[in-house]
Coordinates of C-alpha atoms in Angstrom, one line a residue:
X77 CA 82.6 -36.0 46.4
X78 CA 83.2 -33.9 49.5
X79 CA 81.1 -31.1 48.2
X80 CA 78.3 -33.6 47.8
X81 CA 78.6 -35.4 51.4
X82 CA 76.1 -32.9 52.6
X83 CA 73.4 -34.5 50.1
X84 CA 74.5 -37.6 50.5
X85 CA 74.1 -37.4 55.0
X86 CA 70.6 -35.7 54.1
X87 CA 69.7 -39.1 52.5
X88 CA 71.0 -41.1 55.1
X89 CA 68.8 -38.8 57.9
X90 CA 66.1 -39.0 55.9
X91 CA 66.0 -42.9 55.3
X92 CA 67.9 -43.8 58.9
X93 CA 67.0 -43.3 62.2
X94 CA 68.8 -40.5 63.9
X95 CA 71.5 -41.8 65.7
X96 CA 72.1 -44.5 62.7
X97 CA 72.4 -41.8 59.9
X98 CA 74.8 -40.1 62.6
X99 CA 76.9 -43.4 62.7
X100 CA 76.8 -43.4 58.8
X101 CA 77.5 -40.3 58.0
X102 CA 80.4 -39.9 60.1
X103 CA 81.2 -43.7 59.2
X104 CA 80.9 -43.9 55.3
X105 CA 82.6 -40.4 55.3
X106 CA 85.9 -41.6 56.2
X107 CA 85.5 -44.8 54.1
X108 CA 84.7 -43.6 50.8
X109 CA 85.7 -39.8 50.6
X110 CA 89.4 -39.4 49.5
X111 CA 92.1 -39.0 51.4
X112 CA 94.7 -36.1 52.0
X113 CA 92.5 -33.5 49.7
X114 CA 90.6 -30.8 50.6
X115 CA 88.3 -27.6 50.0
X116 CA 90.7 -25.0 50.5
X117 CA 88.1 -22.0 52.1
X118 CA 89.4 -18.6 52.4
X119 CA 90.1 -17.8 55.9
X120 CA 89.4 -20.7 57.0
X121 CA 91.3 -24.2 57.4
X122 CA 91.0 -26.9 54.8
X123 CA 87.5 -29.2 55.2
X124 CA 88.6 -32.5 54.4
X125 CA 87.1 -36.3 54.7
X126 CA 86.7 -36.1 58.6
X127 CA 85.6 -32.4 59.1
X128 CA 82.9 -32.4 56.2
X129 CA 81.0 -35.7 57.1
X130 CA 81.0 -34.8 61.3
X131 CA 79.6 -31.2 60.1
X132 CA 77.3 -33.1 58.6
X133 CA 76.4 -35.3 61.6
X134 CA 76.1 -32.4 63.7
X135 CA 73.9 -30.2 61.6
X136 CA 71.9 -33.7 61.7
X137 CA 71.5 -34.5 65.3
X138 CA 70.8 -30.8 65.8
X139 CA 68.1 -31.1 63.5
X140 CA 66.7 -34.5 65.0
X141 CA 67.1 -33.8 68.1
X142 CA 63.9 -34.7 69.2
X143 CA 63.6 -37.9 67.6
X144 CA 67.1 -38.6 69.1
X145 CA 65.2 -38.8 72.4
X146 CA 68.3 -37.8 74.5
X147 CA 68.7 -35.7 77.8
X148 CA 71.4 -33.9 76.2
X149 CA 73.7 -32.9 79.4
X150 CA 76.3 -30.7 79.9
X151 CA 79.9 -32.5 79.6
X152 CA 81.6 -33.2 82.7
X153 CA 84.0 -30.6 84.7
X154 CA 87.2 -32.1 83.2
X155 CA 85.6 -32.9 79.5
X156 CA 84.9 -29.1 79.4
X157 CA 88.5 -27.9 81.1
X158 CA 90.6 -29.9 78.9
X159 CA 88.2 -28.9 75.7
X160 CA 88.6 -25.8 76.0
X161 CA 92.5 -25.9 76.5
X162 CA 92.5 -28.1 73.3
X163 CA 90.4 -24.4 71.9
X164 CA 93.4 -22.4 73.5
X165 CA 96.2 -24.1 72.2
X166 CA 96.9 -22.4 68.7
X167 CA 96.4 -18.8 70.2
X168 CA 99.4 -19.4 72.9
X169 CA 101.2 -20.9 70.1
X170 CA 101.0 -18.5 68.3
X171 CA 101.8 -16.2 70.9
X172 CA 105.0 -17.7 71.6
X173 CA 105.8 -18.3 68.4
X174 CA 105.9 -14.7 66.4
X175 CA 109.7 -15.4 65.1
X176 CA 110.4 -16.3 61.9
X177 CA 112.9 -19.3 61.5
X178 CA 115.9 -18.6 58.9
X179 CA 118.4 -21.1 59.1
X180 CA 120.9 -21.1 56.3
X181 CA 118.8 -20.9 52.7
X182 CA 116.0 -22.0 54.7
X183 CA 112.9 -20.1 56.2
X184 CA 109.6 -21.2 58.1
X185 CA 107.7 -18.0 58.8
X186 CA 106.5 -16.9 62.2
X187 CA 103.1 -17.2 63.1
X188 CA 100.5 -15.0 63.2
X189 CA 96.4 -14.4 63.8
X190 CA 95.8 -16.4 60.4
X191 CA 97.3 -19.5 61.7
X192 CA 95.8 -18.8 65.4
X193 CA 92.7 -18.9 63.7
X194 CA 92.5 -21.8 61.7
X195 CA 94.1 -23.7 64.5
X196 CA 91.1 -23.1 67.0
X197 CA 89.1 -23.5 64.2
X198 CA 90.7 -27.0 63.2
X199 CA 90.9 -28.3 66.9
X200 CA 87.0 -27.7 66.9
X201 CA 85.8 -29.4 63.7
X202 CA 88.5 -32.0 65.4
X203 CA 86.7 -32.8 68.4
X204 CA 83.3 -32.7 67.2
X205 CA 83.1 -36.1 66.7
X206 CA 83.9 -36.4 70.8
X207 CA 81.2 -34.8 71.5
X208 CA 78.9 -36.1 68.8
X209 CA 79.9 -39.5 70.7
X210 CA 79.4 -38.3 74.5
X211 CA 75.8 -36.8 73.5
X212 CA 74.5 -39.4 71.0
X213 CA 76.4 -43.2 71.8
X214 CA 76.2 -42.7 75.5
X215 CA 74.0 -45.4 76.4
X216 CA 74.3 -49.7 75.8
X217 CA 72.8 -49.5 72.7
X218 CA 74.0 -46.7 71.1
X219 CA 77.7 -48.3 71.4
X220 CA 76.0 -51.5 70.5
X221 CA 75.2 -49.6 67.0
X222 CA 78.1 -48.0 66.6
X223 CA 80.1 -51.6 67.2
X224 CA 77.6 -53.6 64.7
X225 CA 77.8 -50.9 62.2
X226 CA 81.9 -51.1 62.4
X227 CA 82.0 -54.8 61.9
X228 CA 79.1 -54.5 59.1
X229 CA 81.3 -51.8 57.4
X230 CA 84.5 -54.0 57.7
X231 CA 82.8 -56.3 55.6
X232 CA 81.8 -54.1 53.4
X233 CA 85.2 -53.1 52.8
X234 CA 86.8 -56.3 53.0
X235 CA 86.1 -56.5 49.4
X236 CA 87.8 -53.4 47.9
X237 CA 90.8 -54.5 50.8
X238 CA 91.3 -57.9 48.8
X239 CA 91.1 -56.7 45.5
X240 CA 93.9 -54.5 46.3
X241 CA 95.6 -56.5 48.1
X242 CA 95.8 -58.9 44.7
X243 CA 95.8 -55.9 42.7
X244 CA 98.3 -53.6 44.4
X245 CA 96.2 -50.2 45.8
X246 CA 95.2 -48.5 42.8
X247 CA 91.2 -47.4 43.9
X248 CA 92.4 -44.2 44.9
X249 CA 93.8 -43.4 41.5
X250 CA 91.0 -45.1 39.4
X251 CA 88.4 -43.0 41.0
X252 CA 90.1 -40.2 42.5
X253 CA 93.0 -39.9 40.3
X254 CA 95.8 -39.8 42.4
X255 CA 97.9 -42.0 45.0
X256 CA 97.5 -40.7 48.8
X257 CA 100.8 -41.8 49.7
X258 CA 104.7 -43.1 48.8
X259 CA 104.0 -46.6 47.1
X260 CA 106.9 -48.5 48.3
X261 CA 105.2 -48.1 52.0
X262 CA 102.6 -50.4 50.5
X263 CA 104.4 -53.2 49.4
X264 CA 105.2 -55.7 52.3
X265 CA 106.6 -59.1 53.3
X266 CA 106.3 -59.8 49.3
X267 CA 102.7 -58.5 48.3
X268 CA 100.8 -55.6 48.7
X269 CA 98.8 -53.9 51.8
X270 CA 95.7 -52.3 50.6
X271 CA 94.9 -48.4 51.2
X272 CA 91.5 -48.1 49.3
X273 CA 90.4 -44.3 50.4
X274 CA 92.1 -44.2 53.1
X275 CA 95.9 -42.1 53.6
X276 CA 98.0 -45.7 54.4
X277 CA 97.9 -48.8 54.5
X278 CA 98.6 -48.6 58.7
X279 CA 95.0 -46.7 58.9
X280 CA 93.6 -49.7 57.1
X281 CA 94.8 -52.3 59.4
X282 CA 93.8 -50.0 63.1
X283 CA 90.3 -50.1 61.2
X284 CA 90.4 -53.8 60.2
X285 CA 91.1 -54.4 64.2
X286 CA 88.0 -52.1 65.1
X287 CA 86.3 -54.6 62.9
X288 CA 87.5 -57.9 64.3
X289 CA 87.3 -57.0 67.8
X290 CA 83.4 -55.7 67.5
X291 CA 82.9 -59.1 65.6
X292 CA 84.1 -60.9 68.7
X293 CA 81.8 -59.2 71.0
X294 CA 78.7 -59.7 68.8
X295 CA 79.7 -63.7 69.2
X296 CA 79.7 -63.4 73.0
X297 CA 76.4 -61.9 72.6
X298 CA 75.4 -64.1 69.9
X299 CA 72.4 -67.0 70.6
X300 CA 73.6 -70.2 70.2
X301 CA 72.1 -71.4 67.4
X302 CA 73.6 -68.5 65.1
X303 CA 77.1 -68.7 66.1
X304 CA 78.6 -70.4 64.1
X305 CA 77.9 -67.6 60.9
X306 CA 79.4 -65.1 63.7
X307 CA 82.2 -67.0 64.2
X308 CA 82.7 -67.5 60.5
X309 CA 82.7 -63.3 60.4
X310 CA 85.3 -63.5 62.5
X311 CA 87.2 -65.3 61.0
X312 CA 87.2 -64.4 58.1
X313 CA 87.9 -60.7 59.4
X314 CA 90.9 -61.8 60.8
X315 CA 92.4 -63.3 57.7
X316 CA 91.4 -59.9 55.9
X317 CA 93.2 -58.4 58.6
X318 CA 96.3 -60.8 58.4
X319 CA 96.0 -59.7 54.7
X320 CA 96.6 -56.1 55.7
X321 CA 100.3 -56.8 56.8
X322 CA 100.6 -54.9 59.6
X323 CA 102.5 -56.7 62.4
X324 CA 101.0 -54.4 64.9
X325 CA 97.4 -54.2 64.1
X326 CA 97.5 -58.2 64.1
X327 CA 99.3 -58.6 67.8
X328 CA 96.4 -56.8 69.0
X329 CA 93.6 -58.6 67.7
X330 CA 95.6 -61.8 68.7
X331 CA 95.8 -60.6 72.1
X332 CA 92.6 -59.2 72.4
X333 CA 90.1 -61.6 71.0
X334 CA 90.8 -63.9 73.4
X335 CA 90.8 -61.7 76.2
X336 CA 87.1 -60.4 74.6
X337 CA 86.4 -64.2 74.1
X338 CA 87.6 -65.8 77.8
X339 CA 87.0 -63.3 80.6
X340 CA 85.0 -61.0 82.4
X341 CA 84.4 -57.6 81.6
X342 CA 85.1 -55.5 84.5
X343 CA 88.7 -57.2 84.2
X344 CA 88.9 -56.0 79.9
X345 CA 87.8 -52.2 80.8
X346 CA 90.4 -52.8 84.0
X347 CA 93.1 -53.6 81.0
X348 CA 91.8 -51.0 78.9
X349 CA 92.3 -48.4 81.9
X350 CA 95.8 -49.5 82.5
X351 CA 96.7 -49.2 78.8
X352 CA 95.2 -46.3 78.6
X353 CA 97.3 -44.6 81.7
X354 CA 100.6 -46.5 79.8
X355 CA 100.3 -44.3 77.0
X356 CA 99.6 -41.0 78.3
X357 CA 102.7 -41.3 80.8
X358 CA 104.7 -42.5 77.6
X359 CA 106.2 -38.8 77.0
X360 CA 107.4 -38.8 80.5
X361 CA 108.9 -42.2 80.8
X362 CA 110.7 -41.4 77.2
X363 CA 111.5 -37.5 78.9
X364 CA 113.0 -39.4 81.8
X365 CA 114.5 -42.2 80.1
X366 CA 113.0 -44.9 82.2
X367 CA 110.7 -46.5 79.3
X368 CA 112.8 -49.7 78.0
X369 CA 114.5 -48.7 74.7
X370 CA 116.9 -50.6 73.6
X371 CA 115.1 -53.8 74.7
X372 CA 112.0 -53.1 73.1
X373 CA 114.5 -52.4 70.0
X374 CA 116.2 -56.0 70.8
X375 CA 113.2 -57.6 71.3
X376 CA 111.7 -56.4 67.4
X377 CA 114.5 -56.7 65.8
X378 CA 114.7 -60.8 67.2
X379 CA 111.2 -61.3 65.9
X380 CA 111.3 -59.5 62.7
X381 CA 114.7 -57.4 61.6
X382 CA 112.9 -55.1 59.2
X383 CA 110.7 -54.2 62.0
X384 CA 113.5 -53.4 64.3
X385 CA 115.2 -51.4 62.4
X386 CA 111.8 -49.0 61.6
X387 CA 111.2 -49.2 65.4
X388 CA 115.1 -47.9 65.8
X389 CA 114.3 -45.2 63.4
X390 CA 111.5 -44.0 65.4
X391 CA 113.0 -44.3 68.8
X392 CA 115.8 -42.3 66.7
X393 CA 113.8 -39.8 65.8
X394 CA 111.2 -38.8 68.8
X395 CA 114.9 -38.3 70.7
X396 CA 115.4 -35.6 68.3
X397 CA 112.3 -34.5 68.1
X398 CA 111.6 -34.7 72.0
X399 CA 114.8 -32.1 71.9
X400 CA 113.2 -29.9 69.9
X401 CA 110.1 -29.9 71.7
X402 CA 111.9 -29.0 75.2
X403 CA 112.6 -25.5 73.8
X404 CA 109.1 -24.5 73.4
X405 CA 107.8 -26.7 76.0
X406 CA 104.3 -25.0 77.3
X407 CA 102.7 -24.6 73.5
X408 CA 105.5 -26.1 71.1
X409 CA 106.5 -24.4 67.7
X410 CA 103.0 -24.7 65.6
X411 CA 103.0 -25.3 62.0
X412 CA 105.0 -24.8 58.9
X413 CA 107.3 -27.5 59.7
X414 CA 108.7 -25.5 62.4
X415 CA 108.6 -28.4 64.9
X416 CA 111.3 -30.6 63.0
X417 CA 114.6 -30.1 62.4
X418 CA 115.8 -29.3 58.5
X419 CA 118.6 -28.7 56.8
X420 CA 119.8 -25.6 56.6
X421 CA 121.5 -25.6 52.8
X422 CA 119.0 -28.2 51.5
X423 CA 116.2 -27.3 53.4
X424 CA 114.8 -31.0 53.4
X425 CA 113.4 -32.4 57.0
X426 CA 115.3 -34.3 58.7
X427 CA 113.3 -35.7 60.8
X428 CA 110.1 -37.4 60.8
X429 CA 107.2 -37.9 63.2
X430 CA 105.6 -40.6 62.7
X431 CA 103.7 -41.1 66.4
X432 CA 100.6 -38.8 67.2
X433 CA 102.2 -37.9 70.7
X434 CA 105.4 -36.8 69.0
X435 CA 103.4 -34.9 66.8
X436 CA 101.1 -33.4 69.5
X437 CA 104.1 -32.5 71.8
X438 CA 106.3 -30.6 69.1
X439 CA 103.0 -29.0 67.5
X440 CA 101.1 -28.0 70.3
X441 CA 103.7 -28.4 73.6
X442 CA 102.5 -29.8 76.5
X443 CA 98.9 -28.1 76.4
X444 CA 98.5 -29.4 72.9
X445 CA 99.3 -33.0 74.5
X446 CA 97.5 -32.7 77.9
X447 CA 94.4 -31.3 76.2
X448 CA 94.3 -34.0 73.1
X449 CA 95.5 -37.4 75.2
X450 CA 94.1 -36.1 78.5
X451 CA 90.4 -36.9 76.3
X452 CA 91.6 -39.4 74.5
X453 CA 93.0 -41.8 77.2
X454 CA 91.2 -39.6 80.1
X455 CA 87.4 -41.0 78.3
X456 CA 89.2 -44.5 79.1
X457 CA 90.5 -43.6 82.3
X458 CA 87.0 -42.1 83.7
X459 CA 85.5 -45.5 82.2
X460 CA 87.8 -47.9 84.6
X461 CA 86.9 -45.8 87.5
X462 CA 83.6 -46.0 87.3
X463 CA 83.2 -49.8 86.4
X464 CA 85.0 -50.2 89.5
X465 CA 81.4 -49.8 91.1
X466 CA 79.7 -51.2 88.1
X467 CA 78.9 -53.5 85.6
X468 CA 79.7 -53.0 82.8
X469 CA 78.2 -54.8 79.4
X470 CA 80.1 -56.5 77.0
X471 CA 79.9 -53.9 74.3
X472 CA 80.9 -50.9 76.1
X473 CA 83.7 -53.2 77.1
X474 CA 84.7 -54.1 74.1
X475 CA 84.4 -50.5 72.8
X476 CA 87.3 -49.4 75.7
X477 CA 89.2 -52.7 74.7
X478 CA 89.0 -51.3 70.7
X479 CA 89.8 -47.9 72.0
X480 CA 93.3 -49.1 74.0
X481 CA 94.5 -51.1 70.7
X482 CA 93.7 -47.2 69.3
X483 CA 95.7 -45.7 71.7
X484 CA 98.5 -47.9 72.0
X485 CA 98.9 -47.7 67.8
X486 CA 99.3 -43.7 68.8
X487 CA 102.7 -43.8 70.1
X488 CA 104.2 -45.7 67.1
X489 CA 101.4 -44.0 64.3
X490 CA 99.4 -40.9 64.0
X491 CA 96.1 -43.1 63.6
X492 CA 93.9 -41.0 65.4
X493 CA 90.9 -40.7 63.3
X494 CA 86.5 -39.2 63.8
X495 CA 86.0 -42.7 64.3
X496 CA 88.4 -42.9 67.5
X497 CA 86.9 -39.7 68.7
X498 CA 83.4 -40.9 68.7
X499 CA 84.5 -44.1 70.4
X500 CA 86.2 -42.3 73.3
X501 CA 83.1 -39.8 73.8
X502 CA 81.0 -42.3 73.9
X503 CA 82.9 -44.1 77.1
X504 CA 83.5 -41.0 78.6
X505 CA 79.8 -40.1 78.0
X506 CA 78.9 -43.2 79.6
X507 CA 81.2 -42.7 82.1
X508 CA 79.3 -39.7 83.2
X509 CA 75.7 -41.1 83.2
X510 CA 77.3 -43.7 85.4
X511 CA 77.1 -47.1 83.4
X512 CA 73.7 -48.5 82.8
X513 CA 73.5 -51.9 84.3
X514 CA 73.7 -54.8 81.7
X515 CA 70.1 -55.7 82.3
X516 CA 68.8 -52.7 80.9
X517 CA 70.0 -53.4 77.6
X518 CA 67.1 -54.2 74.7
X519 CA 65.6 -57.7 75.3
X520 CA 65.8 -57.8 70.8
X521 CA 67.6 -56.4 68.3
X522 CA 65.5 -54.1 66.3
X523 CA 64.4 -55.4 62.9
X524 CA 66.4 -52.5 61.3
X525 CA 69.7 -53.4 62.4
X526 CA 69.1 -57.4 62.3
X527 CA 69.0 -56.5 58.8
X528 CA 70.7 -52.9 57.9
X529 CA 70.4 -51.1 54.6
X530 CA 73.7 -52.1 53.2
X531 CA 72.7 -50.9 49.3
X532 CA 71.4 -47.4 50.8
X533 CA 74.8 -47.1 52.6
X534 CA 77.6 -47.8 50.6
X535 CA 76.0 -47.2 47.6

């Protein structure tokens, strides 16, 4: 299957318009490819599920580009800066990081040009679905495709979600033949969560909230007479995503479909912003011990026990791990599973990191976390500043809305996926072209997308 993408993204250019076979490809990729595997080149780093399809995309814009129709710019000053720090990352890592690690019978090897290598070469194929985003979604309707074509695929795969969720998940290893992760970790509050292709059940849910929260800005831009069939979508997303069982991913659809629902948008990208400025100080208000521990501990553990006592695990371990990363503080300790602590005569982990900034700050120090969240919540950031001058349309607000719920499940989860990094490219493409005014938008939905090819898609 991920040898075959390639033919399959050719039929999606060739039957789609361009920037809808980009959405797709990139799209249906991470849906249906499996999880966890992939084609081991030599020299090169493994191309998985998300590298393969946004290759794919990119070979495919490049080759459309005229159709596209786009004034293809140059990224902003501090898109570029922080791009190319991302880029630099593995080589100072590696620099700094030439000794081997030989702690009782254990040994993590030192690294060297190889993994210098396939780091700047991962970090690329990483962020190519950023700029993909800030070059092709950029504009009202490009995020208005790109949020359409997310609810239209939760509903899609709403129905493999149910069956496992009756079924237990067991897709994976019908078609693939293996399970992508420990099965007790998808059993919950007496049933099962589903994982269909995806690595866990928690990448699921952030998905099924992408979903439910474009659903509730196509009803605010839905005529009249059709609204109740939207409002039955969303609905019935949001029991799929109850279904899910993840207590996170449901607090922030029920806090933010009525904030998508009830107010203004200036004041949901003005949330967004603040979120987004929240979690990339987290590191420094955990550094500095001022973030609220223990009663954000008290607090889960009075609404749900077993929840409190996986948040006190975490809090647990990003103090350890937050240690570890303060001795190799400008480029952290690279991979290998040098950035966790082991045990020496075992030589098992232990320690875990679950959250993307943990993982970020003990992989790549604080460049590797400056260069990844500075793009991630920066593309947010840049959005708030600018609407502060504009208007802003509902579906660009709802995208940075999506996109904060994203961020805000990265200090718990590592849940960053091609799909969040063409979300935030797109704002921060936006950003940069300065917000088109709501009235610009299309006066009617194209035929094409009133209607998309659901059989040519999935199938």
């Amino acid at each position: 299957m991920l040898a075959a993408w390639p033919a399959v993204a050719a039929v999606l250019f060739a039957r789609l318009s361009p920037r809808r076979a980009i959405i797709w490809t990139l799209l249906a990729g991470y849906l249906l490819l499996p999880p966890v595997v992939g084609i081991d080149l030599p020299l090169l780093p493994p191309v998985d599920k998300n590298s393969i399809p946004a290759l794919c995309a990119l070979i495919g814009a490049m080759v459309m580009r005229d159709r596209l129709d786009l004034a293809w710019r140059r990224p902003e000053g501090w898109v570029m800066a922080l791009a190319v720090v991302a880029i630099l990352t593995p080589a100072v890592t590696m620099a700094t990081n030439p000794e081997p690690l030989i702690e009782g019978n254990t040994f993590r090897p030192g690294l060297g040009l190889f993994d210098a290598l396939n780091g700047t070469i991962g970090t690329a194929l990483m962020l190519l679905p950023f700029f993909l985003g800030y070059q092709v979604m950029a504009s009202t309707e490009g995020v208005r495709s790109w949020m359409l074509s997310l609810m239209i695929a939760g509903l899609a795969y709403s129905l493999p979600m149910l069956l496992e969720v009756r079924l237990s998940p067991q897709l994976n290893v019908w078609i693939y033949g293996f399970f992508a992760h420990d099965f007790s970790q998808s059993i919950r509050y007496g049933g099962f969560r589903p994982m269909v292709f995806l690595e866990h059940g928690l990448w699921v849910a952030i998905f099924a909230v992408m979903a439910v929260l474009s659903a509730a800005v196509a009803l605010r831009e839905t005529p009249r007479p059709a609204r109740m069939r939207q409002m039955g979508i969303l609905f019935y997303l949001l029991v799929v995503l109850v279904l899910c069982k993840s207590a996170a991913s449901i607090i922030y659809a029920m806090l933010l479909v009525p904030i998508i629902l009830l107010t203004q948008t200036r004041l949901q990208v003005r949330l967004a912003g603040i979120l987004a400025v929240a979690v990339l100080l987290y590191p420094l208000a955990q550094w500095t011990g001022v973030f609220p521990t223990e009663a954000v501990k008290d607090l889960a553990g009075s609404i749900d026990p077993e929840r409190g006592r996986s948040l006190e695990f975490r809090f647990n371990n990003e103090e350890i791990l937050l240690e570890r990363a303060s001795r190799k503080p400008l480029a952290g300790w690279g991979g290998w599973g040098r950035n966790l602590e082991v045990d020496p005569i075992s030589g098992r982990f232990t320690s875990v990191s679950d959250g993307y900034w943990i993982v970020m700050m003990t992989l790549g120090g604080i460049m590797g976390y400056v260069a990844t969240f500075g793009l991630l919540c920066g593309s947010v950031i840049r959005l708030w500043l600018v609407a502060r001058h504009r208007p802003v349309d509902r579906w660009t607000a709802g995208l940075s809305l999506i996109m904060a719920a994203s961020l805000v499940d990265l200090i718990p989860n590592a849940t960053v996926t091609p799909l969040t990094w063409l979300s935030v490219g797109a704002l921060a493409g936006l950003a940069a072209r300065g917000l088109p005014s709501p009235t610009d938008q299309p006066q009617a939905e194209p035929a094409a997308l009133r209607h998309p090819p659901m059989r040519t898609v999935i199938g």
